[in-house]
Short mmCIF file of C-alpha atoms in Angstrom, two decimals:
data_model
loop_
_atom_site.label_atom_id
_atom_site.label_comp_id
_atom_site.label_asym_id
_atom_site.label_seq_id
_atom_site.Cartn_x
_atom_site.Cartn_y
_atom_site.Cartn_z
CA MET A 17 87.92 90.37 118.44
CA ARG A 18 86.88 93.60 120.14
CA SER A 19 89.10 92.83 123.13
CA LYS A 20 92.12 92.23 120.88
CA LYS A 21 91.46 95.49 119.06
CA ASN A 22 91.15 97.39 122.35
CA ASN A 23 94.42 95.87 123.52
CA ILE A 24 96.14 97.07 120.35
CA ILE A 25 94.73 100.59 120.82
CA ARG A 26 95.75 100.52 124.49
CA LEU A 27 99.24 99.35 123.58
CA ARG A 28 99.60 102.09 120.98
CA PHE A 29 98.54 104.67 123.56
CA PHE A 30 101.08 103.54 126.11
CA LEU A 31 103.82 103.52 123.47
CA LEU A 32 102.83 106.99 122.32
CA ALA A 33 102.28 108.54 125.76
CA PRO A 34 105.99 108.86 126.71
CA ALA A 35 106.70 110.47 123.35
CA LEU A 36 103.86 112.95 123.85
CA PHE A 37 105.14 113.74 127.33
CA PHE A 38 108.69 114.21 126.02
CA VAL A 39 107.57 116.59 123.25
CA ASN A 40 105.44 118.56 125.70
CA ALA A 41 108.32 118.77 128.16
CA LEU A 42 110.61 120.07 125.44
CA TYR A 43 108.06 122.65 124.40
CA ALA A 44 107.50 123.78 128.01
CA ASN A 45 111.19 124.31 128.71
CA VAL A 46 112.50 127.84 128.53
CA ARG A 47 115.11 128.06 125.79
CA MET A 48 117.12 130.87 124.24
CA PRO A 49 118.92 131.47 120.95
CA ALA A 50 122.57 130.47 120.70
CA ILE A 51 123.84 134.02 121.05
CA PHE A 52 122.69 133.98 124.69
CA SER A 53 125.27 131.63 126.10
CA ASP A 54 128.25 131.51 128.43
CA GLY A 55 130.98 133.99 127.60
CA MET A 56 128.81 136.48 125.75
CA VAL A 57 129.27 140.26 125.69
CA LEU A 58 126.35 142.65 126.18
CA GLN A 59 126.40 146.24 124.96
CA ARG A 60 127.16 148.57 127.85
CA GLN A 61 124.89 151.27 129.30
CA THR A 62 121.86 150.62 127.16
CA LYS A 63 118.64 148.59 127.16
CA CYS A 64 119.49 145.17 125.74
CA ALA A 65 116.90 142.76 124.45
CA VAL A 66 116.90 139.27 125.96
CA TRP A 67 114.54 136.76 124.36
CA GLY A 68 113.63 133.13 123.93
CA TRP A 69 110.77 130.64 123.83
CA ALA A 70 108.61 128.89 126.40
CA GLU A 71 105.11 127.51 126.95
CA PRO A 72 102.52 130.05 125.68
CA GLY A 73 101.52 132.22 128.62
CA GLU A 74 104.46 131.10 130.74
CA GLN A 75 105.88 133.72 133.11
CA ILE A 76 109.64 134.25 132.80
CA THR A 77 111.93 136.06 135.25
CA ILE A 78 115.43 137.33 134.45
CA GLU A 79 117.88 138.27 137.19
CA PRO A 80 121.09 140.02 136.01
CA GLY A 81 124.05 139.67 138.35
CA TRP A 82 125.08 143.31 138.11
CA SER A 83 121.90 144.63 139.71
CA GLY A 84 119.94 141.76 141.23
CA LYS A 85 116.74 143.44 140.04
CA ILE A 86 114.34 140.91 138.57
CA VAL A 87 112.79 141.64 135.17
CA SER A 88 109.70 139.73 134.04
CA ALA A 89 108.35 138.66 130.67
CA LYS A 90 105.45 136.53 129.48
CA ALA A 91 105.49 134.15 126.53
CA ASP A 92 102.97 135.10 123.86
CA ALA A 93 100.63 132.77 121.98
CA SER A 94 103.50 131.52 119.82
CA GLY A 95 105.73 130.91 122.83
CA LYS A 96 108.05 133.88 122.15
CA TRP A 97 109.08 136.14 125.04
CA THR A 98 111.26 139.25 125.20
CA ALA A 99 112.63 141.26 128.10
CA TRP A 100 114.82 144.34 128.26
CA LEU A 101 117.79 144.65 130.60
CA GLN A 102 119.42 147.94 131.52
CA THR A 103 123.14 147.23 131.31
CA PRO A 104 125.78 148.96 133.48
CA LYS A 105 129.16 150.40 132.55
CA ALA A 106 131.79 148.06 131.13
CA GLY A 107 132.80 145.20 133.38
CA GLY A 108 132.14 141.65 134.47
CA PRO A 109 132.12 138.73 134.53
CA TYR A 110 128.49 138.44 135.60
CA THR A 111 125.87 135.72 135.80
CA ILE A 112 122.32 136.04 134.42
CA LYS A 113 119.60 133.72 135.74
CA ILE A 114 116.50 132.97 133.67
CA GLN A 115 113.64 131.15 135.39
CA GLY A 116 110.45 129.64 134.01
CA ASN A 117 109.35 126.02 134.19
CA ASN A 118 113.08 125.36 134.13
CA SER A 119 116.19 127.41 134.89
CA ILE A 120 119.00 128.73 132.68
CA GLU A 121 122.14 130.29 134.05
CA LEU A 122 124.40 132.31 131.75
CA LYS A 123 127.93 132.57 133.12
CA ASP A 124 131.02 134.64 132.40
CA VAL A 125 128.95 137.48 130.87
CA LEU A 126 130.91 140.65 130.08
CA ILE A 127 129.60 144.17 129.50
CA GLY A 128 131.35 146.20 126.81
CA GLU A 129 131.15 147.13 123.13
CA VAL A 130 129.46 144.84 120.60
CA TRP A 131 129.89 145.07 116.83
CA VAL A 132 128.46 142.97 114.00
CA CYS A 133 131.05 142.14 111.31
CA SER A 134 129.62 141.02 107.99
CA GLY A 135 130.26 140.84 104.25
CA GLN A 136 132.07 138.53 101.86
CA SER A 137 135.52 136.96 101.51
CA ASN A 138 137.66 139.90 102.63
CA MET A 139 135.73 139.93 105.90
CA VAL A 140 135.97 136.12 106.02
CA PHE A 141 139.76 136.33 105.50
CA ALA A 142 141.26 134.68 108.60
CA LEU A 143 143.96 136.13 110.85
CA LYS A 144 146.20 133.16 110.04
CA GLY A 145 146.43 134.48 106.46
CA ASP A 146 147.36 138.04 107.47
CA HIS A 147 150.86 139.32 106.71
CA ASN A 148 151.49 139.80 110.44
CA ALA A 149 150.07 136.41 111.46
CA LYS A 150 153.35 134.93 112.73
CA THR A 151 153.76 137.63 115.35
CA GLU A 152 150.11 138.51 115.94
CA ILE A 153 148.62 135.09 116.72
CA PRO A 154 151.07 134.14 119.51
CA ALA A 155 150.37 137.53 121.14
CA ALA A 156 146.56 137.28 120.81
CA ASP A 157 145.92 136.87 124.53
CA PHE A 158 142.81 139.00 125.03
CA PRO A 159 140.27 137.13 127.21
CA SER A 160 138.01 140.21 127.25
CA ILE A 161 137.59 140.11 123.47
CA ARG A 162 134.89 137.56 122.64
CA TYR A 163 134.00 136.24 119.19
CA PHE A 164 130.64 134.76 118.14
CA SER A 165 130.58 133.19 114.68
CA VAL A 166 127.03 132.78 113.34
CA GLU A 167 126.50 129.37 111.75
CA ARG A 168 126.22 129.47 107.96
CA GLN A 169 122.62 128.89 106.93
CA TYR A 170 120.22 130.30 104.36
CA ARG A 171 116.65 130.01 103.10
CA PRO A 172 113.82 132.20 101.72
CA GLU A 173 112.28 132.57 105.21
CA GLU A 174 113.84 134.18 108.27
CA PHE A 175 115.55 131.95 110.84
CA SER A 176 115.02 132.61 114.53
CA ASP A 177 118.26 130.99 115.72
CA GLY A 178 121.70 129.83 114.62
CA PRO A 179 122.19 126.57 116.56
CA GLY A 180 125.78 125.49 117.02
CA SER A 181 127.23 128.99 117.30
CA VAL A 182 129.27 129.68 120.46
CA TRP A 183 131.14 132.56 122.06
CA LYS A 184 134.94 132.13 122.08
CA ARG A 185 137.62 133.92 124.05
CA THR A 186 140.46 135.43 122.04
CA SER A 187 143.65 133.46 122.60
CA PRO A 188 146.55 132.14 120.53
CA ALA A 189 144.60 128.89 120.21
CA THR A 190 141.45 130.52 118.80
CA ALA A 191 142.44 133.79 117.10
CA GLY A 192 143.94 132.28 113.95
CA SER A 193 140.50 131.32 112.63
CA PHE A 194 138.92 134.70 113.45
CA SER A 195 138.20 137.27 110.76
CA ALA A 196 141.40 139.31 110.55
CA VAL A 197 139.57 142.60 109.99
CA ALA A 198 137.24 141.92 112.93
CA TYR A 199 140.13 140.89 115.18
CA TYR A 200 142.24 143.97 114.48
CA PHE A 201 139.24 146.24 114.92
CA ALA A 202 138.35 144.64 118.26
CA LYS A 203 141.96 144.73 119.46
CA LYS A 204 142.32 148.46 118.79
CA ILE A 205 138.97 149.34 120.39
CA HIS A 206 139.80 147.18 123.42
CA GLN A 207 143.23 148.71 123.89
CA GLN A 208 142.08 152.29 123.34
CA LEU A 209 139.01 152.11 125.60
CA ASN A 210 140.07 149.36 128.02
CA VAL A 211 136.66 147.68 127.79
CA PRO A 212 135.51 144.19 126.74
CA VAL A 213 134.63 143.86 123.06
CA GLY A 214 132.19 141.41 121.50
CA ILE A 215 132.33 140.56 117.80
CA VAL A 216 129.26 138.98 116.18
CA TYR A 217 130.70 137.62 112.95
CA ALA A 218 128.38 136.73 110.05
CA ALA A 219 130.11 136.61 106.66
CA TRP A 220 130.26 134.36 103.59
CA GLY A 221 132.73 134.54 100.70
CA GLY A 222 131.57 135.29 97.17
CA THR A 223 128.21 136.74 98.20
CA PRO A 224 126.44 139.80 96.76
CA ALA A 225 124.82 142.55 98.82
CA GLU A 226 121.31 141.53 97.75
CA ALA A 227 121.72 138.21 99.59
CA TRP A 228 122.21 140.22 102.80
CA THR A 229 119.27 142.57 102.21
CA PRO A 230 115.94 142.02 104.02
CA ALA A 231 113.29 140.54 101.73
CA PRO A 232 110.69 143.32 102.22
CA VAL A 233 113.30 145.90 101.18
CA ILE A 234 113.86 144.13 97.86
CA LYS A 235 110.26 143.12 97.18
CA ASN A 236 108.84 146.59 97.84
CA ASP A 237 111.39 148.48 95.77
CA THR A 238 110.73 148.70 92.03
CA VAL A 239 114.46 149.03 91.31
CA LEU A 240 115.62 146.22 93.58
CA SER A 241 112.87 143.77 92.64
CA LYS A 242 114.86 143.11 89.44
CA TYR A 243 117.19 140.97 91.61
CA ILE A 244 114.29 138.65 92.26
CA ASP A 245 113.43 138.61 88.56
CA ARG A 246 117.03 137.76 87.68
CA TRP A 247 117.06 134.88 90.12
CA GLN A 248 113.82 133.49 88.69
CA THR A 249 115.34 133.74 85.21
CA ILE A 250 118.34 131.74 86.41
CA LEU A 251 116.12 129.00 87.80
CA GLY A 252 114.09 128.96 84.60
CA LYS A 253 117.07 128.61 82.26
CA VAL A 254 119.49 126.50 84.27
CA GLY A 255 118.17 123.12 83.15
CA GLU A 256 118.53 123.83 79.45
CA ASP A 257 121.89 125.54 79.96
CA SER A 258 123.18 122.65 82.05
CA VAL A 259 122.29 120.04 79.44
CA ALA A 260 123.97 122.05 76.69
CA TYR A 261 127.05 122.61 78.86
CA HIS A 262 127.51 118.95 79.75
CA LEU A 263 127.03 117.87 76.15
CA ALA A 264 129.68 120.39 75.10
CA VAL A 265 132.05 119.12 77.81
CA ALA A 266 131.50 115.55 76.64
CA GLU A 267 132.46 116.55 73.08
CA TRP A 268 135.49 118.47 74.33
CA ARG A 269 136.76 115.46 76.26
CA LYS A 270 136.92 113.43 73.05
CA ASP A 271 139.83 115.63 71.96
CA SER A 272 140.69 118.15 74.68
CA THR A 273 144.06 119.00 73.15
CA ARG A 274 142.54 120.95 70.26
CA SER A 275 140.23 123.33 72.08
CA LYS A 276 139.53 125.11 75.34
CA ARG A 277 137.16 123.54 77.85
CA PRO A 278 133.65 125.02 77.46
CA GLU A 279 132.86 127.76 79.97
CA GLU A 280 130.32 126.98 82.65
CA PRO A 281 127.11 128.93 81.97
CA GLN A 282 126.36 131.72 84.42
CA THR A 283 122.98 130.20 85.29
CA PHE A 284 124.69 126.95 86.31
CA TYR A 285 127.21 128.87 88.43
CA TYR A 286 124.45 130.61 90.37
CA TYR A 287 122.29 127.50 90.67
CA LYS A 288 125.14 125.70 92.44
CA ARG A 289 125.38 128.61 94.90
CA PRO A 290 121.86 129.07 96.27
CA TRP A 291 123.22 131.19 99.13
CA ARG A 292 123.55 134.01 96.59
CA GLU A 293 119.77 134.28 96.21
CA PRO A 294 118.32 137.65 97.32
CA SER A 295 117.71 137.94 101.08
CA VAL A 296 118.62 134.35 102.05
CA LEU A 297 121.76 135.28 104.02
CA PHE A 298 120.00 138.05 105.88
CA ASN A 299 117.38 135.47 106.76
CA GLY A 300 119.90 132.85 107.85
CA MET A 301 122.70 134.79 109.49
CA ILE A 302 121.52 138.27 110.47
CA SER A 303 117.90 137.70 111.45
CA PRO A 304 118.85 135.20 114.22
CA VAL A 305 120.81 137.87 116.11
CA ILE A 306 118.23 140.68 115.85
CA PRO A 307 117.49 142.56 118.14
CA TYR A 308 120.67 141.71 120.12
CA GLY A 309 122.13 144.91 121.54
CA ILE A 310 124.99 146.19 119.38
CA LYS A 311 126.97 149.38 118.97
CA GLY A 312 127.23 149.19 115.19
CA VAL A 313 128.06 147.24 112.05
CA LEU A 314 131.30 146.69 110.10
CA TRP A 315 130.92 145.67 106.46
CA TYR A 316 133.46 144.51 103.86
CA GLN A 317 131.76 143.61 100.59
CA GLY A 318 131.26 144.84 97.04
CA GLU A 319 133.45 142.61 94.91
CA SER A 320 130.51 140.37 93.98
CA ASN A 321 128.50 143.37 92.80
CA VAL A 322 131.06 144.69 90.31
CA GLY A 323 128.93 143.17 87.53
CA TYR A 324 126.14 145.69 88.27
CA PRO A 325 128.02 148.78 89.47
CA ASP A 326 125.35 151.37 88.67
CA GLU A 327 122.88 149.60 90.97
CA TYR A 328 125.17 149.37 93.98
CA TYR A 329 124.48 152.76 95.54
CA HIS A 330 120.74 152.14 95.60
CA LEU A 331 121.11 148.55 96.80
CA PHE A 332 123.69 149.25 99.48
CA SER A 333 121.95 152.30 100.91
CA ARG A 334 118.62 150.41 101.07
CA MET A 335 120.36 147.46 102.70
CA ILE A 336 121.82 149.68 105.41
CA ASN A 337 118.47 151.28 106.14
CA GLY A 338 116.83 147.84 106.08
CA TRP A 339 119.16 146.59 108.82
CA ARG A 340 118.54 149.74 110.82
CA ASP A 341 114.78 149.26 110.56
CA LYS A 342 115.11 145.68 111.78
CA TRP A 343 117.19 146.81 114.76
CA ASN A 344 114.84 149.77 115.28
CA ALA A 345 117.84 152.10 115.29
CA ASN A 346 117.82 154.78 112.58
CA ASP A 347 121.28 156.04 113.58
CA LEU A 348 122.97 152.64 113.95
CA PRO A 349 126.64 153.23 112.95
CA PHE A 350 127.48 151.38 109.73
CA TYR A 351 131.14 151.50 108.69
CA PHE A 352 132.41 149.77 105.59
CA VAL A 353 135.53 149.13 103.52
CA GLN A 354 135.94 150.46 100.00
CA ILE A 355 136.88 147.55 97.71
CA ALA A 356 140.61 147.26 97.19
CA PRO A 357 142.49 147.53 93.88
CA PHE A 358 142.43 144.34 91.81
CA GLY A 359 142.75 143.43 88.14
CA TYR A 360 139.03 143.14 87.45
CA SER A 361 138.03 142.28 83.88
CA ASN A 362 136.10 145.56 83.91
CA MET A 363 138.18 148.13 85.77
CA ASP A 364 135.70 150.91 85.07
CA ALA A 365 132.92 148.92 86.75
CA ALA A 366 135.08 148.42 89.83
CA ALA A 367 135.78 152.15 89.95
CA ARG A 368 132.05 152.87 89.80
CA VAL A 369 131.41 150.54 92.73
CA ARG A 370 134.06 152.43 94.71
CA ASP A 371 132.38 155.71 93.81
CA ALA A 372 128.99 154.27 94.86
CA GLN A 373 130.50 153.36 98.22
CA TYR A 374 131.92 156.86 98.56
CA GLN A 375 128.51 158.36 97.74
CA VAL A 376 126.89 156.20 100.42
CA MET A 377 129.35 157.63 102.95
CA GLN A 378 128.54 161.14 101.73
CA ASN A 379 124.76 160.81 101.73
CA ILE A 380 123.71 158.21 104.32
CA PRO A 381 123.97 159.45 107.93
CA ALA A 382 126.10 157.60 110.50
CA THR A 383 128.23 155.83 107.90
CA GLY A 384 131.97 155.83 107.34
CA MET A 385 134.37 154.32 104.82
CA ALA A 386 137.86 152.88 105.18
CA VAL A 387 139.92 153.38 102.03
CA THR A 388 142.20 150.57 100.78
CA LEU A 389 143.56 152.00 97.52
CA ASP A 390 147.06 152.05 98.99
CA ILE A 391 147.10 148.50 100.42
CA GLY A 392 145.55 146.40 97.65
CA ASN A 393 147.11 143.83 95.36
CA MET A 394 146.30 143.96 91.64
CA LYS A 395 147.01 140.22 91.37
CA ASP A 396 145.08 139.13 94.45
CA GLN A 397 141.49 140.04 95.30
CA HIS A 398 142.26 139.23 98.93
CA PRO A 399 145.15 141.49 99.99
CA THR A 400 146.87 140.30 103.16
CA LYS A 401 147.25 143.69 104.86
CA LYS A 402 144.19 143.36 107.08
CA GLN A 403 145.59 145.10 110.15
CA GLU A 404 145.49 148.40 108.27
CA VAL A 405 141.84 147.75 107.38
CA GLY A 406 140.79 146.87 110.93
CA ASP A 407 142.69 149.82 112.35
CA ARG A 408 141.09 152.25 109.89
CA LEU A 409 137.61 151.04 110.77
CA ALA A 410 138.50 151.40 114.45
CA LEU A 411 139.69 154.98 113.90
CA ILE A 412 136.29 155.84 112.40
CA ALA A 413 134.49 154.38 115.41
CA LEU A 414 136.86 156.01 117.91
CA ALA A 415 136.33 159.42 116.31
CA LYS A 416 132.60 159.22 115.62
CA ASP A 417 131.29 157.06 118.48
CA TYR A 418 133.76 157.14 121.34
CA GLY A 419 134.54 160.84 121.69
CA LEU A 420 138.13 160.85 120.47
CA LYS A 421 137.56 164.00 118.44
CA THR A 422 141.22 164.59 117.68
CA THR A 423 141.52 161.24 115.93
CA ILE A 424 142.19 161.63 112.20
CA TYR A 425 140.09 158.88 110.68
CA LYS A 426 140.07 159.69 106.97
CA GLY A 427 142.35 161.14 104.33
CA PRO A 428 141.88 164.27 102.23
CA GLU A 429 138.76 164.32 100.05
CA PHE A 430 138.61 165.63 96.50
CA LYS A 431 136.74 168.94 96.31
CA LYS A 432 137.12 170.29 92.78
CA VAL A 433 139.44 170.39 89.74
CA TYR A 434 140.19 173.11 87.20
CA VAL A 435 142.77 174.09 84.54
CA GLN A 436 145.13 176.92 85.44
CA ASN A 437 147.89 178.06 83.05
CA GLU A 438 147.95 174.77 81.16
CA LYS A 439 148.21 172.90 84.46
CA VAL A 440 145.55 171.05 86.38
CA ALA A 441 144.75 172.13 89.93
CA ILE A 442 143.15 169.48 92.13
CA GLU A 443 141.72 170.98 95.29
CA TYR A 444 141.12 168.91 98.43
CA GLY A 445 139.09 169.41 101.56
CA PHE A 446 140.81 168.99 104.91
CA SER A 447 139.94 166.16 107.27
CA GLY A 448 141.85 167.16 110.37
CA SER A 449 145.37 167.66 109.05
CA PRO A 450 147.02 169.51 106.16
CA LEU A 451 148.05 167.72 102.99
CA VAL A 452 151.47 166.12 103.25
CA ILE A 453 153.64 164.12 100.87
CA ASN A 454 154.60 160.56 101.79
CA GLY A 455 158.20 160.82 100.66
CA THR A 456 159.92 163.58 98.71
CA GLU A 457 157.79 163.79 95.58
CA LEU A 458 154.26 163.20 94.35
CA LYS A 459 153.87 160.19 92.08
CA GLY A 460 151.05 158.49 90.25
CA PHE A 461 149.36 161.48 88.62
CA GLU A 462 148.51 161.42 84.91
CA ILE A 463 147.28 164.13 82.53
CA GLY A 464 144.67 163.35 79.88
CA TYR A 465 144.33 164.92 76.43
CA ARG A 466 142.73 164.09 73.06
CA LEU A 467 144.50 163.19 69.84
CA PRO A 468 143.25 165.01 66.72
CA GLY A 469 140.11 163.34 65.34
CA ASN A 470 139.77 161.03 68.35
CA ASP A 471 137.32 161.48 71.24
CA THR A 472 139.14 159.07 73.54
CA LEU A 473 141.30 160.62 76.26
CA VAL A 474 144.96 159.63 76.20
CA PHE A 475 146.77 159.76 79.56
CA VAL A 476 150.48 160.38 80.11
CA ASN A 477 152.57 160.66 83.28
CA ALA A 478 152.46 164.05 84.95
CA SER A 479 154.74 166.00 87.23
CA ALA A 480 153.00 167.15 90.42
CA LYS A 481 153.62 169.43 93.37
CA LEU A 482 151.81 170.44 96.53
CA GLU A 483 150.51 173.98 97.05
CA GLY A 484 148.56 174.30 100.29
CA ASN A 485 145.36 172.31 99.88
CA LYS A 486 145.94 171.76 96.15
CA VAL A 487 147.94 169.41 93.96
CA ILE A 488 149.21 171.01 90.74
CA ALA A 489 149.81 168.48 87.94
CA TRP A 490 151.22 169.08 84.47
CA ASN A 491 153.07 167.63 81.51
CA GLU A 492 155.14 169.99 79.37
CA LYS A 493 154.00 168.24 76.18
CA VAL A 494 150.30 168.67 76.93
CA GLY A 495 149.17 172.22 76.21
CA GLN A 496 145.47 171.75 76.94
CA PRO A 497 144.85 169.10 79.62
CA LEU A 498 141.32 167.69 79.66
CA GLY A 499 141.56 165.18 82.45
CA VAL A 500 143.69 164.09 85.39
#
């Protein structure tokens, strides 16, 4: 009996031993996150972080092809190791060799400018949907522009990697699926500077800014913590709301010709979209690429926060600073797109989000804003003129980061307004060029006044003319204008 039992134990050991060896071998192997792979672009002339995992205590050597100088790192108790490489001026391709218990060789590595492109659907919007797609895609032969799309993933804890993501060369075969805004930005930077450009793309349609904000930023802020409270309320009410909704739908189906289908409750809408939960997209799609060396961030988002416009300035500014803290770069350039015109159910709320974005540009250092008021579509939240957006973001970067000081990267900014001889004077500040009229006359101005006994402003079309740095607007029938 004892012999039979010992044989069973012995058999189990021999069956288990190869599995134990296999797991140990996997653990001992040096491995790196997906962003370190063939075809990648490293930020030029800076110290770039290179990291991965290995056996705790394992010694790692990294040999970059541009210098041949070996850099060493040692895996800590958790197996994580990090090294810092001094990158040269733009160029390549190079090879990087990583050696531990096993070897990794990264090939076709370019040195240039690296930008993270993030946000919601207007950043997601693919080049194949752009109004210039038919001519742009066949001409998209730019092997020195590389595109890394972070895999979509989310959860309450931070991810360390985005498996499955790969670097792609820009070609007619690949460019159609790229973010149009990111593509046009990269193309302009590449052509102006004649350097490789790397785009790290991490965007998801229909997502609010709080989902992209680091968890400590939200949890430790008494204003922002309400986003967590709201999410908990959603989870607490969704069951009851869902039952009531489905019962109502069942009743409606009995005679759907007489009434409108019941509206889906908001809690149910959010519950089916868990990627909207605070911080989960930062955890899943931004955290895996930190602290990869980058020049800056491009951001196109805000539409999903129109429901809470008065909170957006605080949220967005804290989000920006949260990303900068994570990258350990207080002056990391962060350039964003002001949301485009669209027929929102609450137009005033959309206007307040735009103003919040403008205030962020005014008050948060190293930020810039591309305006889209002239290229939107009131019937489509996703306007197809994305080349203008990418080019405007590129102009900001060229002027602020790449020394092209003569580049005009923004339009005139409102300075003050006052009434003068029953006309309204709107004074603007210069941004590199004098005010000019696009065409022969100024259009689109309206004068506001109040009807007797009514506090609401009534607006009527106004005539307008240009006088130096001012626009003078008036309507002959309005003697005392109160708004413009």
